[in-house]
PDB file of C-alpha atoms in Angstrom:
ATOM      1  CA  PRO A 493      76.375  15.086 115.992  1.00 60.00           C
ATOM      2  CA  GLY A 494      73.050  16.015 114.492  1.00 77.00           C
ATOM      3  CA  LEU A 495      71.803  17.388 111.224  1.00 82.00           C
ATOM      4  CA  VAL A 496      74.091  18.790 108.511  1.00 89.00           C
ATOM      5  CA  THR A 497      72.498  21.007 105.857  1.00 91.00           C
ATOM      6  CA  ILE A 498      74.322  21.715 102.607  1.00 91.00           C
ATOM      7  CA  SER A 499      73.240  24.589 100.377  1.00 92.00           C
ATOM      8  CA  ALA A 500      74.855  24.820  96.932  1.00 93.00           C
ATOM      9  CA  PRO A 501      74.115  27.244  94.093  1.00 93.00           C
ATOM     10  CA  ASN A 502      71.348  26.056  91.755  1.00 91.00           C
ATOM     11  CA  LYS A 503      70.806  22.796  93.655  1.00 93.00           C
ATOM     12  CA  PRO A 504      68.245  21.697  96.250  1.00 93.00           C
ATOM     13  CA  ARG A 505      69.411  21.631  99.870  1.00 93.00           C
ATOM     14  CA  ARG A 506      70.750  18.357 101.179  1.00 92.00           C
ATOM     15  CA  ARG A 507      70.262  17.287 104.764  1.00 93.00           C
ATOM     16  CA  ILE A 508      72.445  14.584 106.298  1.00 92.00           C
ATOM     17  CA  GLU A 509      71.751  13.055 109.715  1.00 91.00           C
ATOM     18  CA  ARG A 510      75.052  12.460 111.527  1.00 87.00           C
ATOM     19  CA  MET A 511      75.983  10.522 114.643  1.00 89.00           C
ATOM     20  CA  GLU A 512      79.466  12.099 114.772  1.00 90.00           C
ATOM     21  CA  GLU A 513      81.027  15.442 113.898  1.00 87.00           C
ATOM     22  CA  PRO A 514      81.993  15.780 110.216  1.00 90.00           C
ATOM     23  CA  THR A 515      85.690  15.364 109.475  1.00 92.00           C
ATOM     24  CA  LEU A 516      87.758  18.140 107.932  1.00 94.00           C
ATOM     25  CA  GLU A 517      87.913  16.128 104.719  1.00 95.00           C
ATOM     26  CA  GLU A 518      84.113  15.842 104.571  1.00 94.00           C
ATOM     27  CA  LEU A 519      83.679  19.576 105.140  1.00 93.00           C
ATOM     28  CA  GLN A 520      86.239  20.340 102.429  1.00 95.00           C
ATOM     29  CA  GLU A 521      84.403  18.038 100.030  1.00 94.00           C
ATOM     30  CA  TRP A 522      81.040  19.651 100.809  1.00 94.00           C
ATOM     31  CA  VAL A 523      82.300  23.243 100.262  1.00 94.00           C
ATOM     32  CA  CYS A 524      84.599  22.260  97.355  1.00 93.00           C
ATOM     33  CA  GLY A 525      87.823  23.508  98.934  1.00 95.00           C
ATOM     34  CA  TRP A 526      89.314  25.012 102.061  1.00 96.00           C
ATOM     35  CA  ILE A 527      86.825  25.744 104.816  1.00 95.00           C
ATOM     36  CA  GLU A 528      86.109  29.028 106.554  1.00 93.00           C
ATOM     37  CA  LEU A 529      83.981  29.203 109.682  1.00 92.00           C
ATOM     38  CA  VAL A 530      81.940  32.385 109.227  1.00 89.00           C
ATOM     39  CA  TRP A 531      79.617  32.007 112.194  1.00 83.00           C
ATOM     40  CA  ARG A 532      79.262  29.974 115.355  1.00 81.00           C
ATOM     41  CA  GLY A 533      76.278  30.332 117.614  1.00 83.00           C
ATOM     42  CA  LYS A 534      72.971  28.792 118.589  1.00 82.00           C
ATOM     43  CA  ASP A 535      69.830  28.304 116.576  1.00 78.00           C
ATOM     44  CA  ALA A 536      66.297  29.169 117.729  1.00 76.00           C
ATOM     45  CA  ASN A 537      66.189  25.895 119.722  1.00 81.00           C
ATOM     46  CA  GLY A 538      69.432  26.665 121.556  1.00 83.00           C
ATOM     47  CA  GLU A 539      71.409  24.030 119.626  1.00 81.00           C
ATOM     48  CA  LYS A 540      75.053  24.764 118.756  1.00 83.00           C
ATOM     49  CA  VAL A 541      75.416  25.611 115.077  1.00 85.00           C
ATOM     50  CA  GLN A 542      78.354  26.430 112.809  1.00 87.00           C
ATOM     51  CA  PHE A 543      78.146  27.984 109.346  1.00 89.00           C
ATOM     52  CA  ILE A 544      80.980  27.029 107.007  1.00 92.00           C
ATOM     53  CA  VAL A 545      81.835  28.238 103.481  1.00 94.00           C
ATOM     54  CA  ASN A 546      84.643  27.875 100.939  1.00 94.00           C
ATOM     55  CA  GLU A 547      87.448  30.142 102.147  1.00 95.00           C
ATOM     56  CA  GLU A 548      88.490  31.038  98.592  1.00 95.00           C
ATOM     57  CA  GLY A 549      84.993  31.232  97.109  1.00 94.00           C
ATOM     58  CA  LEU A 550      85.209  34.914  96.155  1.00 92.00           C
ATOM     59  CA  ILE A 551      88.752  34.605  94.793  1.00 95.00           C
ATOM     60  CA  LYS A 552      87.811  31.570  92.698  1.00 95.00           C
ATOM     61  CA  GLY A 553      84.694  33.297  91.385  1.00 95.00           C
ATOM     62  CA  LEU A 554      82.295  30.653  92.670  1.00 95.00           C
ATOM     63  CA  PRO A 555      78.653  31.335  91.791  1.00 95.00           C
ATOM     64  CA  ARG A 556      76.446  33.321  94.152  1.00 92.00           C
ATOM     65  CA  ASN A 557      74.402  31.272  96.598  1.00 93.00           C
ATOM     66  CA  PRO A 558      71.367  33.299  97.705  1.00 92.00           C
ATOM     67  CA  ASP A 559      69.922  30.165  99.330  1.00 93.00           C
ATOM     68  CA  GLY A 560      72.969  30.178 101.613  1.00 91.00           C
ATOM     69  CA  ASN A 561      71.862  33.589 102.889  1.00 91.00           C
ATOM     70  CA  ILE A 562      68.308  32.309 103.367  1.00 91.00           C
ATOM     71  CA  LEU A 563      69.662  29.301 105.286  1.00 89.00           C
ATOM     72  CA  PHE A 564      71.763  31.618 107.461  1.00 88.00           C
ATOM     73  CA  ARG A 565      68.708  33.804 108.236  1.00 88.00           C
ATOM     74  CA  GLU A 566      66.540  30.755 108.980  1.00 87.00           C
ATOM     75  CA  THR A 567      69.213  29.361 111.305  1.00 84.00           C
ATOM     76  CA  PHE A 568      70.354  32.468 113.187  1.00 83.00           C
ATOM     77  CA  GLY A 569      67.403  34.862 112.779  1.00 81.00           C
ATOM     78  CA  GLU A 570      69.510  37.607 111.238  1.00 83.00           C
ATOM     79  CA  ASP A 571      71.059  38.504 107.896  1.00 87.00           C
ATOM     80  CA  TYR A 572      74.723  38.019 106.994  1.00 86.00           C
ATOM     81  CA  PRO A 573      76.295  41.249 105.656  1.00 87.00           C
ATOM     82  CA  GLN A 574      77.370  39.833 102.270  1.00 86.00           C
ATOM     83  CA  ILE A 575      76.065  37.334  99.721  1.00 89.00           C
ATOM     84  CA  PHE A 576      77.504  33.841 100.046  1.00 92.00           C
ATOM     85  CA  VAL A 577      79.201  32.179  97.086  1.00 93.00           C
ATOM     86  CA  GLY A 578      79.648  28.472  96.513  1.00 94.00           C
ATOM     87  CA  PRO A 579      78.391  25.764  98.820  1.00 94.00           C
ATOM     88  CA  CYS A 580      77.534  26.515 102.471  1.00 93.00           C
ATOM     89  CA  VAL A 581      77.341  23.975 105.284  1.00 92.00           C
TER      90      VAL A 581
END
């Protein structure tokens, strides 16, 4: 439960307030395919956070998502070692 942020290439971020955890189907819809959990931790406020991407994004040649890297840095206070492609949740 809480806030879901979706970052997609060349689109403004979307924020969705949730009362329940997203379903697998919702996550798959948001990242346009199979999901991959790339990070689980806590944000600056100590809240549990997960960072999810399209598992096949590189294979499918999805467009780069530099805002996904900015979102990751804003959330976790550190950089991710590669550029994200496709939508990030």
